[in-house]
Amino acid sequence: MIKNILMLVVVTIFAFSCKNEAKAEVKTVEHASEAVAQLDPNATYAKAEFTIEGMTCAMGCAATIEKKIAKMEGVKSSKVDFDKKLAMVEYDEAKVSPESLTKTVTSVADIYSVKDMKTVNAFSAGKETAKACEPGCEKSCCTAGLKEGGKMSCATDCKEACCAKKA
């Protein structure tokens, strides 16, 4: 019986003496501030479109490639369309070249390859849409879009091309 009482006292002492008072721990974490790339207003910007072969998914492949291109110094905008395997990049010609774009894409993973690199005046939404545009369609699209509350009778990029010319 004395052993039991003694054991109970020891367990009680350990239970209350091991009471850890958690103190708030303050950690200082330094964040590396990313320098926001400033676009040169005097730069000559070119637009390139090219096909990327080897992509297997929209999030892991297309989004990763798009972000990698966007981080390049001199890139104004980048868009990678997984469904059409099409990349559209606007860049400063003095800082970026088609070769550096190709190198950036292939550096993401060995399975990616760049095909049909071309410089364009305006981005297409894909080969199917570009063929659907008829001569004079741009004006009718813009006019129809304004009259019909935004509904286009022909390809959307025809409207964009027209409205871009007006701006």
XYZ file of C-alpha atoms in Angstrom:
167
model
C 0.000 0.000 0.000
C 2.864 2.367 0.787
C 4.385 1.459 -2.570
C 1.164 2.462 -4.303
C 0.967 5.801 -2.494
C 4.626 6.457 -3.199
C 4.150 5.608 -6.859
C 1.123 7.930 -7.042
C 3.153 10.769 -5.487
C 6.009 10.257 -7.978
C 3.629 10.215 -10.960
C 1.884 13.350 -9.651
C 5.187 15.155 -9.172
C 6.271 14.304 -12.723
C 2.904 15.293 -14.147
C 2.961 18.751 -12.584
C 6.684 19.406 -12.665
C 6.965 18.666 -16.390
C 4.457 21.325 -17.170
C 6.043 23.153 -20.067
C 5.064 26.718 -20.427
C 5.175 27.376 -24.110
C 6.519 30.783 -24.835
C 5.853 32.401 -28.128
C 8.852 32.039 -30.328
C 9.520 34.903 -32.663
C 11.346 34.059 -35.844
C 12.591 36.644 -38.238
C 12.404 35.568 -41.840
C 13.930 37.691 -44.506
C 12.131 37.701 -47.816
C 14.106 38.337 -50.915
C 12.254 41.117 -52.611
C 11.894 40.400 -56.281
C 12.751 43.334 -58.428
C 9.835 44.166 -60.648
C 11.087 44.323 -64.187
C 10.638 47.760 -65.634
C 9.661 47.864 -69.282
C 11.654 50.248 -71.416
C 9.217 52.664 -73.091
C 11.773 53.320 -75.851
C 12.330 49.643 -76.634
C 11.258 47.979 -79.844
C 8.939 45.110 -79.000
C 8.416 42.125 -81.267
C 5.819 39.388 -81.087
C 6.704 35.760 -81.642
C 4.499 32.719 -81.996
C 5.745 29.170 -81.924
C 4.602 25.626 -81.325
C 5.812 23.708 -78.272
C 5.930 19.941 -78.712
C 6.095 17.528 -75.770
C 3.618 19.152 -73.360
C 1.410 16.622 -71.569
C -0.706 18.838 -69.313
C -1.919 22.414 -68.943
C -0.836 23.074 -65.353
C 2.489 21.294 -65.092
C 3.737 21.925 -68.605
C 2.100 24.938 -70.221
C 1.860 27.014 -67.033
C 5.466 26.255 -66.054
C 6.789 27.196 -69.487
C 4.665 30.364 -69.514
C 6.034 31.457 -66.126
C 9.614 30.673 -67.118
C 9.317 32.788 -70.278
C 7.582 35.613 -68.381
C 10.516 35.816 -65.947
C 12.998 36.474 -68.760
C 14.403 39.993 -68.736
C 12.830 41.926 -71.595
C 9.666 39.829 -71.907
C 6.569 42.010 -71.843
C 4.005 39.191 -71.965
C 3.795 35.456 -72.510
C 0.912 33.077 -73.060
C 1.121 29.322 -73.628
C -2.031 27.583 -74.888
C -1.798 23.884 -74.030
C -4.684 22.799 -76.294
C -3.192 24.449 -79.376
C 0.451 23.864 -78.325
C 0.945 27.542 -79.110
C 3.160 30.056 -77.320
C 2.724 33.800 -77.843
C 5.450 36.092 -76.498
C 5.969 39.845 -76.723
C 9.550 40.841 -76.017
C 12.173 43.573 -76.245
C 14.254 42.794 -79.344
C 17.395 44.198 -77.702
C 17.186 41.780 -74.749
C 15.444 38.672 -76.073
C 15.922 36.695 -79.263
C 14.074 33.740 -80.778
C 17.097 31.626 -79.860
C 16.906 32.645 -76.190
C 13.170 31.857 -76.164
C 13.905 28.407 -77.589
C 16.680 27.848 -75.035
C 14.373 28.878 -72.155
C 11.622 26.476 -73.255
C 13.967 23.525 -73.730
C 15.686 24.225 -70.400
C 12.421 23.581 -68.521
C 12.550 19.904 -69.545
C 14.275 17.823 -72.200
C 10.956 16.650 -73.634
C 9.953 20.111 -74.900
C 10.890 21.289 -78.360
C 10.120 24.495 -80.231
C 8.799 24.367 -83.805
C 7.587 26.944 -86.322
C 9.060 30.040 -84.634
C 7.805 33.147 -86.419
C 7.587 36.865 -85.780
C 4.061 38.249 -86.143
C 2.395 41.659 -86.117
C -0.553 40.415 -84.044
C -1.151 37.210 -82.132
C -3.522 34.667 -83.589
C -5.821 32.590 -81.451
C -4.785 29.506 -83.357
C -4.650 28.283 -86.939
C -8.360 27.423 -87.150
C -9.472 30.903 -86.060
C -6.974 32.718 -88.239
C -8.314 30.959 -91.365
C -11.910 31.897 -90.457
C -11.187 35.618 -90.850
C -12.246 37.000 -94.187
C -11.047 40.262 -95.737
C -12.969 43.160 -94.220
C -14.177 40.978 -91.369
C -12.395 43.147 -88.788
C -14.621 46.148 -89.404
C -17.837 44.150 -89.471
C -16.852 42.357 -86.267
C -16.148 45.566 -84.419
C -19.345 47.175 -85.691
C -21.411 44.048 -85.023
C -19.872 43.699 -81.581
C -20.845 47.212 -80.628
C -24.389 46.841 -81.990
C -25.044 43.332 -80.678
C -23.643 43.836 -77.171
C -20.421 41.980 -77.764
C -21.625 39.028 -79.893
C -19.360 38.541 -82.878
C -20.381 37.101 -86.201
C -16.812 36.025 -86.969
C -13.552 35.215 -85.185
C -12.757 37.123 -81.990
C -9.189 37.875 -82.996
C -10.491 39.652 -86.109
C -12.310 41.995 -83.705
C -9.195 42.362 -81.587
C -7.117 43.188 -84.662
C -9.635 45.817 -85.709
C -9.976 47.380 -82.295
C -6.204 47.383 -81.825
C -5.870 49.380 -85.052
C -8.391 51.926 -83.728
C -6.454 52.436 -80.484
